[in-house]
C-alpha positions as a printed Julia matrix, in Angstrom:
323×3 Matrix{Float64}:
 -130.41  -245.99  -236.87
 -130.13  -249.05  -234.84
 -130.75  -248.53  -231.07
 -128.04  -249.79  -228.62
 -130.12  -249.39  -225.41
 -131.69  -252.3   -223.72
 -135.07  -252.41  -221.77
 -134.87  -253.94  -218.35
 -138.33  -254.81  -216.98
 -139.17  -253.74  -213.41
 -138.97  -257.32  -212.18
 -135.6   -257.92  -213.55
 -133.11  -258.89  -210.92
 -129.35  -259.0   -211.83
 -128.47  -261.31  -209.14
 -131.27  -263.75  -210.11
 -131.03  -263.35  -213.76
 -127.45  -263.2   -215.31
 -128.65  -261.54  -218.53
 -131.73  -260.42  -220.37
 -131.67  -263.53  -222.39
 -131.85  -265.78  -219.34
 -134.68  -263.58  -218.0
 -136.59  -264.11  -221.23
 -135.54  -267.75  -221.4
 -133.93  -267.34  -224.85
 -130.44  -268.12  -226.21
 -128.13  -265.38  -227.49
 -127.99  -267.06  -230.79
 -131.87  -267.17  -231.17
 -133.53  -269.79  -233.34
 -130.1   -271.07  -234.48
 -129.57  -272.75  -231.09
 -133.01  -274.48  -230.97
 -131.17  -277.84  -231.09
 -128.09  -276.85  -229.02
 -129.14  -279.39  -226.38
 -128.36  -282.06  -228.86
 -125.07  -280.67  -229.74
 -126.44  -279.16  -233.07
 -125.95  -275.61  -234.22
 -127.68  -274.1   -237.26
 -125.19  -272.33  -239.4
 -124.86  -271.12  -243.1
 -122.96  -273.72  -245.1
 -121.65  -273.24  -248.62
 -121.07  -276.25  -250.92
 -117.29  -276.51  -251.65
 -117.91  -278.55  -254.95
 -120.49  -279.67  -257.36
 -122.85  -282.6   -256.28
 -125.78  -284.65  -257.36
 -128.55  -285.14  -254.92
 -129.06  -288.71  -254.1
 -132.92  -288.3   -253.67
 -134.03  -286.26  -256.79
 -130.86  -286.83  -258.77
 -130.6   -283.03  -259.54
 -127.27  -281.28  -259.92
 -126.37  -278.73  -257.23
 -123.68  -276.3   -258.09
 -120.69  -275.27  -256.0
 -121.46  -272.21  -253.8
 -125.13  -272.91  -253.09
 -125.88  -272.12  -249.49
 -127.87  -274.03  -246.92
 -129.0   -273.76  -243.23
 -127.06  -276.84  -242.24
 -126.93  -278.52  -238.92
 -123.38  -278.41  -237.64
 -122.31  -281.1   -235.25
 -119.03  -282.29  -233.94
 -118.54  -285.97  -234.44
 -114.86  -286.58  -233.56
 -111.31  -285.38  -233.52
 -108.18  -285.87  -235.79
 -105.51  -285.28  -233.17
 -106.58  -282.02  -231.78
 -108.49  -280.77  -234.7
 -112.28  -281.33  -234.45
 -114.15  -283.21  -237.24
 -117.58  -281.55  -238.1
 -120.7   -282.88  -239.87
 -122.86  -280.61  -241.93
 -126.41  -281.96  -242.65
 -128.35  -280.15  -245.27
 -131.83  -280.38  -246.75
 -131.96  -280.26  -250.61
 -133.76  -277.2   -251.95
 -135.17  -279.19  -254.78
 -136.67  -282.07  -252.86
 -137.22  -283.26  -249.23
 -133.92  -285.28  -249.31
 -131.13  -284.71  -246.87
 -127.39  -285.09  -247.52
 -124.49  -284.96  -245.08
 -120.8   -283.74  -245.69
 -117.89  -284.13  -243.22
 -114.67  -282.33  -242.89
 -111.43  -284.26  -243.27
 -108.68  -282.61  -241.51
 -106.16  -285.33  -242.47
 -106.43  -284.53  -246.12
 -107.65  -280.86  -245.67
 -110.86  -281.46  -247.74
 -114.63  -282.19  -247.55
 -116.13  -285.61  -247.95
 -119.87  -286.58  -249.03
 -120.96  -289.15  -246.63
 -124.56  -289.72  -247.45
 -127.55  -288.46  -249.55
 -125.5   -287.22  -252.49
 -122.48  -287.95  -254.5
 -119.57  -285.62  -255.39
 -118.78  -284.65  -259.06
 -115.4   -286.09  -260.0
 -113.22  -283.08  -261.04
 -109.78  -284.12  -259.83
 -106.94  -282.71  -261.8
 -104.1   -285.06  -262.66
 -100.75  -283.31  -263.24
  -99.31  -286.18  -265.14
 -102.07  -286.12  -267.7
 -101.59  -282.29  -268.42
  -97.92  -282.41  -268.91
  -97.01  -281.88  -265.31
  -95.35  -283.8   -262.5
  -96.96  -286.01  -259.98
  -97.28  -284.86  -256.58
  -96.4   -287.52  -254.2
  -97.61  -287.33  -250.57
  -94.88  -288.12  -247.82
  -95.82  -290.58  -245.18
  -94.04  -289.95  -241.99
  -94.02  -293.69  -241.2
  -92.03  -294.41  -244.32
  -88.24  -294.0   -244.15
  -86.1   -291.6   -246.05
  -85.48  -292.42  -249.64
  -81.77  -291.55  -249.51
  -80.24  -292.21  -246.19
  -77.11  -290.22  -246.93
  -79.02  -287.22  -247.89
  -81.06  -287.51  -244.71
  -77.9   -287.85  -242.65
  -76.29  -284.76  -244.29
  -79.52  -282.74  -243.73
  -79.62  -283.76  -240.2
  -75.93  -282.87  -239.76
  -76.27  -279.46  -241.26
  -79.35  -278.81  -239.09
  -77.34  -279.91  -235.95
  -74.37  -277.69  -237.03
  -76.66  -274.71  -237.61
  -78.33  -275.14  -234.19
  -74.9   -275.54  -232.44
  -73.3   -272.4   -234.2
  -76.07  -270.22  -234.85
  -79.33  -270.96  -232.96
  -77.92  -271.72  -229.59
  -75.62  -268.56  -229.41
  -78.31  -266.45  -230.61
  -80.74  -267.66  -227.92
  -78.04  -267.29  -225.24
  -77.3   -263.67  -226.29
  -81.13  -262.81  -226.2
  -81.39  -264.52  -222.76
  -78.53  -262.39  -221.42
  -79.88  -259.33  -222.82
  -83.3   -260.04  -221.28
  -81.6   -260.69  -217.91
  -79.71  -257.49  -218.12
  -82.76  -255.43  -218.63
  -84.92  -257.19  -216.32
  -82.44  -257.33  -213.4
  -83.29  -253.93  -211.97
  -86.4   -252.52  -213.8
  -86.71  -249.54  -211.3
  -83.26  -248.13  -212.1
  -83.85  -248.58  -215.7
  -87.2   -246.73  -215.52
  -85.53  -244.07  -213.42
  -82.74  -243.3   -215.88
  -85.22  -243.39  -218.71
  -87.67  -240.97  -217.17
  -84.78  -238.59  -216.09
  -83.56  -238.56  -219.91
  -87.09  -237.81  -221.06
  -87.49  -234.91  -218.62
  -84.02  -233.39  -219.76
  -85.03  -233.8   -223.36
  -88.42  -232.25  -222.67
  -86.74  -229.19  -221.13
  -84.56  -228.82  -224.12
  -87.46  -229.09  -226.51
  -89.52  -226.48  -224.56
  -86.61  -223.94  -224.47
  -86.09  -224.38  -228.19
  -89.76  -223.89  -228.77
  -89.88  -220.76  -226.73
  -86.84  -219.42  -228.64
  -88.63  -220.13  -231.93
  -91.69  -218.32  -230.91
  -89.78  -215.26  -229.82
  -87.98  -215.31  -233.32
  -91.26  -215.55  -235.01
  -92.75  -212.64  -233.08
  -89.82  -210.5   -233.69
  -89.75  -210.99  -237.43
  -93.5   -211.27  -237.98
  -93.31  -214.88  -239.07
  -96.43  -217.28  -239.18
  -96.77  -219.39  -236.12
  -97.23  -222.54  -238.28
  -93.78  -222.07  -239.78
  -91.48  -224.85  -238.84
  -87.99  -223.64  -237.93
  -84.96  -225.99  -238.32
  -82.63  -226.81  -235.47
  -79.56  -224.58  -235.4
  -76.56  -226.69  -235.97
  -73.38  -226.37  -238.09
  -74.95  -227.85  -241.16
  -77.94  -225.42  -241.12
  -75.57  -222.49  -240.44
  -73.45  -223.38  -243.53
  -76.58  -223.85  -245.7
  -77.95  -220.53  -244.55
  -74.65  -218.69  -245.07
  -74.46  -220.25  -248.75
  -78.0   -219.09  -249.46
  -77.42  -215.51  -248.15
  -74.23  -215.36  -250.36
  -76.16  -216.48  -253.3
  -78.89  -214.1   -252.82
  -76.47  -211.16  -252.23
  -74.7   -212.03  -255.52
  -77.99  -212.17  -257.32
  -79.07  -208.72  -255.95
  -75.69  -207.17  -256.87
  -75.91  -208.68  -260.48
  -79.45  -207.31  -260.74
  -78.36  -203.77  -259.65
  -75.35  -203.78  -261.95
  -77.47  -204.73  -264.75
  -79.93  -201.83  -264.11
  -76.94  -199.39  -263.83
  -75.63  -200.56  -267.25
  -79.14  -200.18  -268.77
  -79.5   -196.58  -267.57
  -76.04  -195.77  -268.75
  -76.64  -197.12  -272.2
  -79.97  -195.07  -272.42
  -78.17  -191.91  -271.38
  -75.28  -192.51  -273.72
  -77.51  -192.66  -276.88
  -79.42  -189.63  -275.87
  -78.68  -186.6   -278.3
  -76.87  -183.54  -276.96
  -79.04  -180.54  -277.73
  -76.6   -177.57  -278.47
  -77.01  -174.55  -280.93
  -74.82  -171.91  -282.21
  -76.6   -169.24  -280.12
  -75.79  -170.77  -276.83
  -73.84  -168.58  -274.58
  -70.11  -169.27  -273.96
  -70.91  -169.96  -270.28
  -73.35  -172.61  -271.14
  -70.85  -174.27  -273.4
  -68.33  -174.26  -270.71
  -70.77  -175.52  -268.22
  -71.71  -178.35  -270.45
  -68.17  -179.2   -271.34
  -67.11  -179.34  -267.78
  -70.15  -181.47  -266.77
  -69.42  -183.83  -269.69
  -65.95  -184.26  -268.63
  -67.24  -184.99  -265.09
  -69.53  -187.6   -266.77
  -72.72  -189.06  -265.42
  -76.35  -188.83  -265.55
  -76.57  -185.41  -264.01
  -74.32  -183.83  -266.72
  -76.37  -185.32  -269.57
  -79.62  -184.05  -268.0
  -78.11  -180.59  -267.49
  -77.07  -180.39  -271.14
  -80.45  -181.38  -272.18
  -81.99  -178.51  -270.23
  -79.47  -175.96  -271.53
  -80.26  -177.13  -275.11
  -84.0   -176.49  -274.56
  -83.31  -173.12  -273.02
  -81.2   -172.22  -276.17
  -83.91  -173.2   -278.49
  -86.42  -171.03  -276.67
  -83.91  -168.03  -276.73
  -83.36  -168.4   -280.44
  -86.99  -168.58  -281.3
  -87.8   -165.42  -279.11
  -85.01  -163.47  -280.95
  -86.22  -164.27  -284.44
  -89.55  -163.15  -283.4
  -88.28  -159.8   -282.21
  -86.48  -159.12  -285.56
  -89.55  -159.76  -287.43
  -91.81  -157.38  -285.58
  -90.57  -154.59  -283.37
  -92.29  -153.84  -280.11
  -94.92  -151.13  -279.84
  -93.55  -148.08  -278.16
  -96.87  -146.33  -277.71
  -98.4   -149.09  -275.83
  -95.31  -149.39  -273.68
  -95.39  -145.6   -272.9
  -99.11  -145.87  -271.93
  -98.3   -148.66  -269.62
  -95.6   -146.71  -267.94
  -97.93  -143.57  -267.46
 -100.64  -145.93  -265.88
  -97.97  -147.26  -263.55
  -96.92  -143.87  -262.52
């Protein structure tokens, strides 16, 4: 990890030495500024096009980088013109390239020659691009007059009213900044109180119903109330439909259940079952099933008694023992 702390020697005086570089007698750019007294700065320069070296006549491709001597040699209006002096990496020759702000390009001045790769639109089925010279007059005076008239109308009808409106608005808000700030802060305080009260009410509601604290509750308004009521009605109808479907299912199962009755059932059981069947319902069907099972058990015990009479001797012995 790179260290960001700096070592200050014991004899370093901040009043005498403005910085550590001044104390050591070095420049902040290091070796790149060794010719700074001559107005030359060493910088990395990448060739913008293909060239041939004028000394060794070797081809140097576009994009090759050099440690060039950058120097300001003039101005085009307020745009500086720079010179980049590079040493060929294939020989000991030097070549120099200047910037051309007027034509937005680079120009080889000495030590090399540029490879001509200009693309002509007319030779490739396109249209020529003509440069406009501000010194030349308009080609069509009527078109220029119409253009200037439209610009003047637009300025008078659109631009100037818009600027005046913006200026009036700026004057309105800048006339008394204290009162505007006072009203704004008062509105912020009121809104903050409302938000705090709503947050406390939401917390109480979450605590009462055991809702998670991260649950975001919507603001209570007419729209939310209407949506909540519609959702409640929809859920209630769905629950009623589910309960009615369960009741129909249970009724259908009880309806197909066979009625267990025999000829040996007592008249009271038949009367009870008939009365319960007239009453209808799940209780009557269940009671009828229980009575049918009881009748089956009674009939089976009667048939066994007819086949084998009870032992009277054993019964008498049991009575004597009890006595």
